[in-house]
Structures are given as C-alpha cells and as structure tokens.
PDB file of C-alpha atoms in Angstrom:
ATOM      1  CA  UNK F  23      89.143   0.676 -37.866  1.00 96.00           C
ATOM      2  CA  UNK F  24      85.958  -2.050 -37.680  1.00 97.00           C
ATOM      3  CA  UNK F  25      84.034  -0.492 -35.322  1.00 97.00           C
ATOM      4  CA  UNK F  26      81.022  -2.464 -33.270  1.00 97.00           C
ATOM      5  CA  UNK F  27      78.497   0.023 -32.227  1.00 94.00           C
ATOM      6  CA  UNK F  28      77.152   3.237 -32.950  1.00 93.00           C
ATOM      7  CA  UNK F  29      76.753   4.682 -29.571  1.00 92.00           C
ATOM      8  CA  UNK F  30      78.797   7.671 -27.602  1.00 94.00           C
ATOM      9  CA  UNK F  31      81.853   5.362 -27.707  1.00 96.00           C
ATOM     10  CA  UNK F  32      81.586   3.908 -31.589  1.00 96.00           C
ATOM     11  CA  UNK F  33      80.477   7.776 -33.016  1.00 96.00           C
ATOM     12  CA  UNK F  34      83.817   9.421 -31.709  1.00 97.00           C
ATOM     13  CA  UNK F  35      85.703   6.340 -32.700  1.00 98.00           C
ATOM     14  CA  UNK F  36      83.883   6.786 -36.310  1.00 97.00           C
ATOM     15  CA  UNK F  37      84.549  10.434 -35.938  1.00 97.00           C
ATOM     16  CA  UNK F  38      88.523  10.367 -34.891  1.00 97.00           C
ATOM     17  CA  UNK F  39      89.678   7.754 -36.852  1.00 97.00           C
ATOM     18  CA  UNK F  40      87.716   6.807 -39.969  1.00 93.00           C
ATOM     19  CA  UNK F  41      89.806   4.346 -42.237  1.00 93.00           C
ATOM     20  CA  UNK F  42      92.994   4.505 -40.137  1.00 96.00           C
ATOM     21  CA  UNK F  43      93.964   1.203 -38.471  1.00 98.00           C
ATOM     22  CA  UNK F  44      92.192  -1.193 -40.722  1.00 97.00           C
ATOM     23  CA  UNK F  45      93.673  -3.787 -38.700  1.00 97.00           C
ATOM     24  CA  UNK F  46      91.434  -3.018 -35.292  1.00 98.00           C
ATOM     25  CA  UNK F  47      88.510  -4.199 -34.496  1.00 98.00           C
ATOM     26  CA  UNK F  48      86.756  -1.864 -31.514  1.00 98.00           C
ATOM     27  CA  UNK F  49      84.276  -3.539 -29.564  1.00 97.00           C
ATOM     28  CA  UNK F  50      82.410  -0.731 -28.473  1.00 95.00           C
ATOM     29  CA  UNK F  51      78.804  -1.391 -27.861  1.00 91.00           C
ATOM     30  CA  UNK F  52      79.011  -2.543 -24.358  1.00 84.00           C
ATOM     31  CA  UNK F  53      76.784  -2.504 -21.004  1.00 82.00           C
ATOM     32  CA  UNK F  54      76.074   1.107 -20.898  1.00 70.00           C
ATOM     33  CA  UNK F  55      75.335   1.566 -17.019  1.00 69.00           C
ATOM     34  CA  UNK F  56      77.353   0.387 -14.262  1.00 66.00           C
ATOM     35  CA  UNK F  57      73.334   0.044 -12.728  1.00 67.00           C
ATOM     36  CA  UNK F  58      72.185  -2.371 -15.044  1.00 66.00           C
ATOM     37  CA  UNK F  59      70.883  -5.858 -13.367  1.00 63.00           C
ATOM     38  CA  UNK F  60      69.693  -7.065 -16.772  1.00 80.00           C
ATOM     39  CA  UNK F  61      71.199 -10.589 -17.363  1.00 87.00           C
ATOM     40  CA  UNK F  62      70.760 -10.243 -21.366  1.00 89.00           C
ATOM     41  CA  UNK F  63      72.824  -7.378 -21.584  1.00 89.00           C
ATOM     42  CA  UNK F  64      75.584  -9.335 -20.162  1.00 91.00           C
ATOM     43  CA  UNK F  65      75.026 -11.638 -22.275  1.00 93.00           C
ATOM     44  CA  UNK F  66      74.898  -9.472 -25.391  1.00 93.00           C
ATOM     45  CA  UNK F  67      77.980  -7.960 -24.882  1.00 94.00           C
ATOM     46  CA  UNK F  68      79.659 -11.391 -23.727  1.00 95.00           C
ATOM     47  CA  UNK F  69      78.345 -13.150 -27.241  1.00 96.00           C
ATOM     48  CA  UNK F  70      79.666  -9.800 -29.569  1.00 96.00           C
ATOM     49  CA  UNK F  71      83.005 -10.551 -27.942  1.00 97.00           C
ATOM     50  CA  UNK F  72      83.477 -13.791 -28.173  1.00 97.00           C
ATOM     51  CA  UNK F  73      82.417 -13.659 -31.914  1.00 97.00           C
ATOM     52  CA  UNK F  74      84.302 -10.364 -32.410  1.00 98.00           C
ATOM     53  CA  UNK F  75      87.810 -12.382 -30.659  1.00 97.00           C
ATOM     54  CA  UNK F  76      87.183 -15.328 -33.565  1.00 97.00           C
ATOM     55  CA  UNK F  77      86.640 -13.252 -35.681  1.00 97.00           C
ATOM     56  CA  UNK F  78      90.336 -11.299 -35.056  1.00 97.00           C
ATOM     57  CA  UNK F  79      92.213 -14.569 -34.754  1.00 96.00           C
ATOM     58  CA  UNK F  80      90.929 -16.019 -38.347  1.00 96.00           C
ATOM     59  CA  UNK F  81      91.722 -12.394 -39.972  1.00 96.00           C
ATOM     60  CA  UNK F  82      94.743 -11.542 -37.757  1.00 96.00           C
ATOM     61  CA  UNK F  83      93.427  -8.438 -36.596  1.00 97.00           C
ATOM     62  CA  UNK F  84      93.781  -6.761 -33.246  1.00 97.00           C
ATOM     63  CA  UNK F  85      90.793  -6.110 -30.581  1.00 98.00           C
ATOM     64  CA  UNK F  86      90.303  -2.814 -28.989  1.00 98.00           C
ATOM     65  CA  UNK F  87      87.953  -3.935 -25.521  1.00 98.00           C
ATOM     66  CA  UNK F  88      86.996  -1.048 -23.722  1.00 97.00           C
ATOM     67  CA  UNK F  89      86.443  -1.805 -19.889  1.00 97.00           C
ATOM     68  CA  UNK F  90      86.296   0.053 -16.835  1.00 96.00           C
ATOM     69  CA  UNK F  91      88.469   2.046 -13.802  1.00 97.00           C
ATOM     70  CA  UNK F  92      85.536   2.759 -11.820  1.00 94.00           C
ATOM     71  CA  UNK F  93      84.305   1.962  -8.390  1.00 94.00           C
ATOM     72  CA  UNK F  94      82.697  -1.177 -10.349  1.00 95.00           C
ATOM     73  CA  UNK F  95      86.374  -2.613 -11.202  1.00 96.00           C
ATOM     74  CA  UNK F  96      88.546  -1.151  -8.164  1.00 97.00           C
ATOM     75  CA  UNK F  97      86.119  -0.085  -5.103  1.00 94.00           C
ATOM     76  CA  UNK F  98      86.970   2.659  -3.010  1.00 93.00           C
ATOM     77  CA  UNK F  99      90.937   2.244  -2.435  1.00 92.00           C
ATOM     78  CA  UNK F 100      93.452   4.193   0.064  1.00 90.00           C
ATOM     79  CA  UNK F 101      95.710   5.571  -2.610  1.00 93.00           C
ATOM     80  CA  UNK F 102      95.946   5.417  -6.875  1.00 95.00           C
ATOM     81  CA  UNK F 103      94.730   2.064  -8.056  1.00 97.00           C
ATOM     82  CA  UNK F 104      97.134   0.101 -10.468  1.00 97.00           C
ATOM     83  CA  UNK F 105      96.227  -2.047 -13.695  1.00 97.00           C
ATOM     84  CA  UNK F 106      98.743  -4.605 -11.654  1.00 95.00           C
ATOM     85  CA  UNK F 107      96.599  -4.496  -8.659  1.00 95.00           C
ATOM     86  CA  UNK F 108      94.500  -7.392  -7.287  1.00 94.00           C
ATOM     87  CA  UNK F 109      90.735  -6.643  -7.772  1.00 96.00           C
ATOM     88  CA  UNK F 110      87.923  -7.902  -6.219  1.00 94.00           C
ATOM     89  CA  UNK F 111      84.906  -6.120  -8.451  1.00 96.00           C
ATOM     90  CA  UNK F 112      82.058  -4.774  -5.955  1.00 94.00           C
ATOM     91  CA  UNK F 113      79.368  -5.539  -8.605  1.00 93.00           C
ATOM     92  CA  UNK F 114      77.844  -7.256 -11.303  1.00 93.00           C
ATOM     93  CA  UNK F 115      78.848  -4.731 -13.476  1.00 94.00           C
ATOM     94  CA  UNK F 116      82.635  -4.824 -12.715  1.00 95.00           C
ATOM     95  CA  UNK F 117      82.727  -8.773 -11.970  1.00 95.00           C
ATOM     96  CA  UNK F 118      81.520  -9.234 -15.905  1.00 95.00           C
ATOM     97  CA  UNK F 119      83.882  -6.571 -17.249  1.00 96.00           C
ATOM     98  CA  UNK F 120      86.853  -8.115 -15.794  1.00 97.00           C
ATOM     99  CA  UNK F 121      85.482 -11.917 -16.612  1.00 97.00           C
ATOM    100  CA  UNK F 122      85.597 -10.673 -20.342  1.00 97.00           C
ATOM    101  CA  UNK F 123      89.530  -8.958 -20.022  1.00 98.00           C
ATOM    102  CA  UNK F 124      90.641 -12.551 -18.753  1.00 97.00           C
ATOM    103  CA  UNK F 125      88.113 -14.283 -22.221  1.00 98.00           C
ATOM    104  CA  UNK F 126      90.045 -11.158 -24.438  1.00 98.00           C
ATOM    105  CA  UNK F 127      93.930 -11.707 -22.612  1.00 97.00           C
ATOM    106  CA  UNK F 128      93.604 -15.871 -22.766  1.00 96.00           C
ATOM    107  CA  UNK F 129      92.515 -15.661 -26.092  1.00 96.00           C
ATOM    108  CA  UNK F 130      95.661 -15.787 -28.302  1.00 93.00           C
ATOM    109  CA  UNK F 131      94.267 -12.681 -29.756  1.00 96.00           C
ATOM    110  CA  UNK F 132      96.412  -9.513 -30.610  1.00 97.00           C
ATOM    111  CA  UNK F 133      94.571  -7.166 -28.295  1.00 98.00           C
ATOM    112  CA  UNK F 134      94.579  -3.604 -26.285  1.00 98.00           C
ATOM    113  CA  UNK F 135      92.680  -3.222 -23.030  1.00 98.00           C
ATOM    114  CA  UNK F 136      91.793   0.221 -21.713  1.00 98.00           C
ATOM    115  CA  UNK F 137      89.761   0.589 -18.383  1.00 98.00           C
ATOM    116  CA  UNK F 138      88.642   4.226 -18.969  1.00 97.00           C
ATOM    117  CA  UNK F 139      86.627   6.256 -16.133  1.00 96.00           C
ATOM    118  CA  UNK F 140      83.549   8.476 -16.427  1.00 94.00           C
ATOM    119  CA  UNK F 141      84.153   9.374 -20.322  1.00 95.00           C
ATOM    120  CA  UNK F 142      82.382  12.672 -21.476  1.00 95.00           C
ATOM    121  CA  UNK F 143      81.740  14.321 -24.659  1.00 94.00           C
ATOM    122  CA  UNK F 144      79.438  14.677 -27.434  1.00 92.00           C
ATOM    123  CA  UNK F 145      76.816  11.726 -28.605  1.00 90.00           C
ATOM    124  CA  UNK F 146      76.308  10.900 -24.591  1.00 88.00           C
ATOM    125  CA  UNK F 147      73.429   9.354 -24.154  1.00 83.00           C
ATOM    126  CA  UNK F 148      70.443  11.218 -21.705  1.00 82.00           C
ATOM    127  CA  UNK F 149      71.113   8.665 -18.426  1.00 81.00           C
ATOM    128  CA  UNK F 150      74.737   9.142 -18.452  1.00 85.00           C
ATOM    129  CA  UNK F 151      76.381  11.728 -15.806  1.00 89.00           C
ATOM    130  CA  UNK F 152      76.512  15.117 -16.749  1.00 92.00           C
ATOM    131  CA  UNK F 153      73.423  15.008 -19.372  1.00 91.00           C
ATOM    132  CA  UNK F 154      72.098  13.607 -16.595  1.00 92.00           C
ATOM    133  CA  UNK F 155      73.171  16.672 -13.786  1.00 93.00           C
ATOM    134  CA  UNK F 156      72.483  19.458 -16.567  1.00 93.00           C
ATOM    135  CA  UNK F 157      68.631  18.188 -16.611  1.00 92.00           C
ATOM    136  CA  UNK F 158      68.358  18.166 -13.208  1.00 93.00           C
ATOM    137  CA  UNK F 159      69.819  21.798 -12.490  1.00 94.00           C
ATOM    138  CA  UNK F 160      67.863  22.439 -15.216  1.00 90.00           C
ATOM    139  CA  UNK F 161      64.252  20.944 -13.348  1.00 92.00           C
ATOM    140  CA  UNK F 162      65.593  23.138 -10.253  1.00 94.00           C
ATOM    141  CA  UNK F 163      66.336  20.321  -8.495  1.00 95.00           C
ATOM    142  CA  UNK F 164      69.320  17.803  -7.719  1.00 95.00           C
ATOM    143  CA  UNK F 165      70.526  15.303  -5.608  1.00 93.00           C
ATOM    144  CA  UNK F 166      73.971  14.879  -4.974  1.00 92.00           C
ATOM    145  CA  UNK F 167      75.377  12.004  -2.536  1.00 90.00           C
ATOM    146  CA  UNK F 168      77.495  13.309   0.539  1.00 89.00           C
ATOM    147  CA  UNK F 169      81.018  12.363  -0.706  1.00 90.00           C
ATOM    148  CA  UNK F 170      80.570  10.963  -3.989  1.00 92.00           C
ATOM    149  CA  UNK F 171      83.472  11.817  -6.579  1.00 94.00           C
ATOM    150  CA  UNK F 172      83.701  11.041 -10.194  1.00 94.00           C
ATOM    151  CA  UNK F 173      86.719  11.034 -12.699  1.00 95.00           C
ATOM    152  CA  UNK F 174      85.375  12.693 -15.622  1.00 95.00           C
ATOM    153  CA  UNK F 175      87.725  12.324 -19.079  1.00 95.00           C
ATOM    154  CA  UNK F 176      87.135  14.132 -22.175  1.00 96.00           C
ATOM    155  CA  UNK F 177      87.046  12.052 -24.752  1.00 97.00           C
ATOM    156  CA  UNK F 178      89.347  14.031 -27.099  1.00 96.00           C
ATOM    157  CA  UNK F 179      91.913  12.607 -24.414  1.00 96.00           C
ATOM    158  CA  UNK F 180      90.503   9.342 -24.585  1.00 98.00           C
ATOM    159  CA  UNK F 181      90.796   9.279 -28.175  1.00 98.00           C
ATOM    160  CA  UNK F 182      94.251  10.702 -28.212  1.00 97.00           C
ATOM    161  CA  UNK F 183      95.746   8.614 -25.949  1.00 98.00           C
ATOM    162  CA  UNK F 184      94.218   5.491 -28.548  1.00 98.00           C
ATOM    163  CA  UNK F 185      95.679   7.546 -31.572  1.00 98.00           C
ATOM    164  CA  UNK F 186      99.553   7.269 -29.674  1.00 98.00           C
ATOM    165  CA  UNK F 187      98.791   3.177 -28.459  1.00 98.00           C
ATOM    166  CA  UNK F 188      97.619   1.724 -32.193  1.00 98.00           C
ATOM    167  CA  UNK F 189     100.656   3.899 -33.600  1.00 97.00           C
ATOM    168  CA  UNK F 190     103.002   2.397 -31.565  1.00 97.00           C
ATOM    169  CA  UNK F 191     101.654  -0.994 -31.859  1.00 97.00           C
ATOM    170  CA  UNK F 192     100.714  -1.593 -28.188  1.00 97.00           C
ATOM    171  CA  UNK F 193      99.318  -4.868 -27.322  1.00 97.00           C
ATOM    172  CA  UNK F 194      98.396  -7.027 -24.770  1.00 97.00           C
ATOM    173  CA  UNK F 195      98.433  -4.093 -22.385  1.00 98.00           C
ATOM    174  CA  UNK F 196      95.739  -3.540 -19.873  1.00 98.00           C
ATOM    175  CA  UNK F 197      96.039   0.051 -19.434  1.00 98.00           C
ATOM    176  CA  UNK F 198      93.841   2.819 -16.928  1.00 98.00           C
ATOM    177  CA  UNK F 199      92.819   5.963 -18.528  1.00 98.00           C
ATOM    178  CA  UNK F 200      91.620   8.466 -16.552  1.00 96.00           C
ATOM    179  CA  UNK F 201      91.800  12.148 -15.411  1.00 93.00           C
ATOM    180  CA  UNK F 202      93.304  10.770 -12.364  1.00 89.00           C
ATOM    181  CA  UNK F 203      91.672  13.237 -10.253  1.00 89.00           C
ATOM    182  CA  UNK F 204      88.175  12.221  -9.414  1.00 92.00           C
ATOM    183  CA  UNK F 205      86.347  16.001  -8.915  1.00 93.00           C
ATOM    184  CA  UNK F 206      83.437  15.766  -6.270  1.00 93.00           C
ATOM    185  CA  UNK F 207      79.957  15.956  -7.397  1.00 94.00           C
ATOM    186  CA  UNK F 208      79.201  18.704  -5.522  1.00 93.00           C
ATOM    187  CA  UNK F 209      82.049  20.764  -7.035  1.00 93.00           C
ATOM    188  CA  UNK F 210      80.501  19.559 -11.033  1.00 96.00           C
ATOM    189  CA  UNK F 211      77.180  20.563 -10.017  1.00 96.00           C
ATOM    190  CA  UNK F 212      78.397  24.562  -8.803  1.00 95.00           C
ATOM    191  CA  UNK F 213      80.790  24.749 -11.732  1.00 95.00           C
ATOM    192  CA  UNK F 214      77.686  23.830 -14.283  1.00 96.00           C
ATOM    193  CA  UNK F 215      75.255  26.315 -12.414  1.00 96.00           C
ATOM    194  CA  UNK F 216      77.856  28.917 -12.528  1.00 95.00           C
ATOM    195  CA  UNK F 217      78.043  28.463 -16.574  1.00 94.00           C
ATOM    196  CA  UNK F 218      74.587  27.836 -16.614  1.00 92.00           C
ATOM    197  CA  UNK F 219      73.358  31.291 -14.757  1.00 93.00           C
ATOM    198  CA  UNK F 220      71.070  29.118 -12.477  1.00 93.00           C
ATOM    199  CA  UNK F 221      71.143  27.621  -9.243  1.00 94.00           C
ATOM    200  CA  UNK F 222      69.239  24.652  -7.970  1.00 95.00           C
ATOM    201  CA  UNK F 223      67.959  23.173  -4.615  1.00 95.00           C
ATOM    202  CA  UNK F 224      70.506  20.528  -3.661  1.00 93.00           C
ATOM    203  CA  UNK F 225      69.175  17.281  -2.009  1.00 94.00           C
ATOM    204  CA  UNK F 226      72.049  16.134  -0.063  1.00 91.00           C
ATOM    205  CA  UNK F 227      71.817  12.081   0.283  1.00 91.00           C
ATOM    206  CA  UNK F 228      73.931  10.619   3.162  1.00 88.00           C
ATOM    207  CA  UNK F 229      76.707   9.097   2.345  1.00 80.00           C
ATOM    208  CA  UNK F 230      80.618   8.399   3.184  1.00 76.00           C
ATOM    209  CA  UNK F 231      83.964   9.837   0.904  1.00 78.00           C
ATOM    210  CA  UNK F 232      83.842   7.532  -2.234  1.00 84.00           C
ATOM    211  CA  UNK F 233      86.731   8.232  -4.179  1.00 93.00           C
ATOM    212  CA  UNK F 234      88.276   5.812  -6.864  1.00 95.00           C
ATOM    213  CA  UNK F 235      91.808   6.830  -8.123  1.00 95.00           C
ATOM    214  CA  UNK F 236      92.808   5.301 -11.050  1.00 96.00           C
ATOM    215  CA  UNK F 237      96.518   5.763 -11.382  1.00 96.00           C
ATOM    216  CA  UNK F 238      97.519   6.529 -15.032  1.00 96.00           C
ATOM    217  CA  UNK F 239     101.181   6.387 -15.022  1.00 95.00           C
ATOM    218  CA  UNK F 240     101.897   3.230 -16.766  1.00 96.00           C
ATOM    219  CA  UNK F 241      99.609   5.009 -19.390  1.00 97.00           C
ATOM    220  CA  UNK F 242     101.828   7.573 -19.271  1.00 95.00           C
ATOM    221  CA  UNK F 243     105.058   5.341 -20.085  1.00 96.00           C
ATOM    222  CA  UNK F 244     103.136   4.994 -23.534  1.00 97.00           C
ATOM    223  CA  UNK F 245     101.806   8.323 -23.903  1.00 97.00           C
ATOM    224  CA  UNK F 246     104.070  10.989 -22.394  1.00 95.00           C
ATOM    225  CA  UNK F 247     101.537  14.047 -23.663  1.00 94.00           C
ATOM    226  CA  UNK F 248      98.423  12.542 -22.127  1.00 94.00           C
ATOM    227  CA  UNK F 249      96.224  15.702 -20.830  1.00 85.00           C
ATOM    228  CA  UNK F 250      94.642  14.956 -17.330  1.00 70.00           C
ATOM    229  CA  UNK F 251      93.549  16.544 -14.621  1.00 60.00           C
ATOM    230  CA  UNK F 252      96.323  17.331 -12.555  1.00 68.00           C
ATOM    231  CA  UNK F 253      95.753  20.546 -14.713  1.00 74.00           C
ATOM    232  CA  UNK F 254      93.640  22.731 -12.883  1.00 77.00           C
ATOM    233  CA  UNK F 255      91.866  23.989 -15.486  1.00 85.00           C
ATOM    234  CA  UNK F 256      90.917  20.653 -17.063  1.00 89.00           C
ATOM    235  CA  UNK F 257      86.981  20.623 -15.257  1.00 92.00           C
ATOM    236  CA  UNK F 258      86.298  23.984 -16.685  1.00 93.00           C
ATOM    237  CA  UNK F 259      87.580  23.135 -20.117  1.00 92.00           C
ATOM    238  CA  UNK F 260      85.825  20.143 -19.715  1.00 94.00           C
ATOM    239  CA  UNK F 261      82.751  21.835 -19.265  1.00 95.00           C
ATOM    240  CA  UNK F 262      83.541  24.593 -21.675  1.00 95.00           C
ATOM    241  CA  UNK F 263      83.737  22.462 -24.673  1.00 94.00           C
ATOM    242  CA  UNK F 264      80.429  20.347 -23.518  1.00 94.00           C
ATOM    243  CA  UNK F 265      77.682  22.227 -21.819  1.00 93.00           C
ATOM    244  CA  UNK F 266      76.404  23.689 -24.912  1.00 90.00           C
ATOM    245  CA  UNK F 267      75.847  20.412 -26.137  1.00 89.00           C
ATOM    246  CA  UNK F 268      73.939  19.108 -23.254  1.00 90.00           C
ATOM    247  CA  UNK F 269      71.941  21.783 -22.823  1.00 88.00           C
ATOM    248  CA  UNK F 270      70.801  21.185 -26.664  1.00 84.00           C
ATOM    249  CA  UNK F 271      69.986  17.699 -25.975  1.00 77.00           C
ATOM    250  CA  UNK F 272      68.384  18.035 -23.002  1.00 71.00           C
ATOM    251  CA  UNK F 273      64.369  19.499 -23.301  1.00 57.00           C
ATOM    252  CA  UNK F 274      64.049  20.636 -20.069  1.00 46.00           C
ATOM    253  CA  UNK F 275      66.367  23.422 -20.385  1.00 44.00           C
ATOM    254  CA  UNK F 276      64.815  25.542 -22.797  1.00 48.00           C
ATOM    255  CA  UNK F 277      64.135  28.404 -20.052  1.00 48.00           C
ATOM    256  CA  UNK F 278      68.196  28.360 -19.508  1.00 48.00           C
ATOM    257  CA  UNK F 279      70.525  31.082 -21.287  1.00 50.00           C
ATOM    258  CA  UNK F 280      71.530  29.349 -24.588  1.00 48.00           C
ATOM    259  CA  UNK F 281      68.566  28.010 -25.289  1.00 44.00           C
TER     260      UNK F 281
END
C-alpha cells in the first residue's frame, strides 16, 4: 500500500499493512480538525488528491479517501444516518469533505470511500479527543458540553474492516464506519477517571442532545465480523487498550498512577 502521510491515520496504515495491496494508494494526510477555518489546509488536502487521483488513473491503481460520519457530514439526525442519505454538511469542514468524495467518485478512478467517526488509538495526535480529555482530568479540570455524544472506533476495527474491503476488491463504495453507538461525553470522562484513580471538577457547558448515528449496516453486508459497539463492553476495551498510551504522551499526568 502507497501511503500519503505519516500521521495517526498513515502510522497504523504503515503498521497493519506494510507491502500488502501494492495496488492502493491511501490518501491519508487530511484536515485534521473538524475546527479548522484555515483555507490552506483545504487546499492542501484538495491539491494531494487531485494529484494522488492522476496519479491512480495513469498507474491503474485504486484510491483509499478517508472522509467523515460526523456531525460535520450528517448533523444531528432523528434515527441512524445512511451513506444513501441526502446531506446537507453543517460546516466547512464537512462541505469540503464531501466536495472531494464527488472529485474522487466522478473521477473514473478505481476507488473506496470510508466516512469513519471519532477514530482512536495509538499515534493520536495531543488536540484530538481523548488525548485531549485524559490532559484535562489530568489538570483537575474539564469541560464537558450538556448533551454532547461522540462515536469513538478503535482503530484495530477500522483497520480490520479495510483488511476484509481491499480483499474482496470493493470499489466505488462509499461506506460509514463507526461504533454505531455514539457514548456521551460525560459517560468517557467517568469511565477514564475511574481507570485513572482521579476525579476532576466538571464544567458543565449548556447545550442540547447532539447525537450523530452513523448506521453501519451496509458496512456490515461487506464485513459480517465488524466489532462495534452494540457490545457493551466495547468503551471499556476501548479504553483498556489506550489509556496507558495517553497518559504517556500526555506531560501533565505525571502525578497520575502509571506514571
């Protein structure tokens, strides 16, 4: 696998699947917050596409575009939202993800499109999500918004569930994959504490139930094994496998157990 980028996504890609599937490229050195107002990022990201998509079509290869099943691409819907829903993307960040899946699926281009949720595991970088909440408990302090929920995957799934697609040959699917059970913040933050042996003041924001769902059962259809969340014990494993490695990279924790 040609793999562009060296960041949380490109390391486990490196990691998982080395010189198997010499015939994907993997563009995975995209926009890395769904925050980010910076114009030139876009554009970055936009420009290693395009090139990347030429480049597959000249050397018949196929492109692996990673893009999103947040709030950013589906908003806050009633029930599970479907890869053949209509989408109206709340933000920047979602409008340019799903202006590059229409550049990738118009392109003539052999390709695989996965809109993943809040991916965790080792390499994350220090602003992402939980790196993010274990520094904070760790300060004594965090702030959690009323009602927000997040879909954490661990991205031994994620990479499993790319193992089974380039396998089969999959293409020109755009395909959700999730946990499909977005866990409230609140909930993340007691079950870190609890592993941690600390507990924090919570600043409680005001705010309203924001859940995405990302349905995963056409991911299913492809990969009938695919570990989510409907298993209870998927957070805690989750947080089993990781914590240790958070509360390495993160300073501020050297007062915590582990440390």
């Amino acid at each position: 696998m040609r793999i562009i980028g060296d960041g949380f996504l490109g390391r486990n890609l490196a990691a998982a699947f080395g010189e198997r599937f010499p015939d994907v490229t993997a563009v995975a050195c995209g926009v890395s917050s769904t925050t980010t107002a910076a114009l030139a990022e876009y554009d970055r990201e936009a420009g290693v596409v395009y090139d990347a998509l030429e480049t597959c079509r000249r050397e018949g290869l196929r492109l692996l575009f990673f893009s999103t099943a947040s709030f950013s691409m589906y908003g806050f819907p009633d029930g599970e939202a479907a890869e053949t829903d209509p989408v109206r993307p709340p933000n920047a960040y979602g409008r340019h993800k799903l202006a590059l899946e229409t550049v990738v699926r118009s392109s003539g281009t052999e390709h695989l499109i996965l809109r993943l949720s809040h991916v965790v595991g080792r390499h994350q970088r220090p602003h992402q999500l939980l790196p993010t909440l274990v520094r904070r408990i760790g300060e004594g302090e965090v702030t959690v918004h009323q009602g927000a929920h997040r879909d954490l995957l661990d991205v031994r799934d994620l990479l499993h569930a790319i193992g089974r697609l380039l396998e089969d040959g999959v293409t020109g699917e755009v395909l959700n994959v999730a946990s499909g059970i977005p866990q409230p913040v609140d909930a993340i933050v007691t079950a870190i504490e609890r592993r941690l042996g600390v507990t924090a003041r919570h600043v409680h924001r005001p705010g309203s139930p924001a859940i995405t769902r990302a349905s995963v059962e056409r991911l299913r259809g492809f990969v009938p094994d695919f570990r989510s969340a409907p298993d209870p014990e998927y957070l805690g494993a989750l947080l089993d496998a990781y914590l240790p490695y958070y509360t390495a990279l993160s300073k501020d924790l050297a007062g915590l157990p582990g440390r």
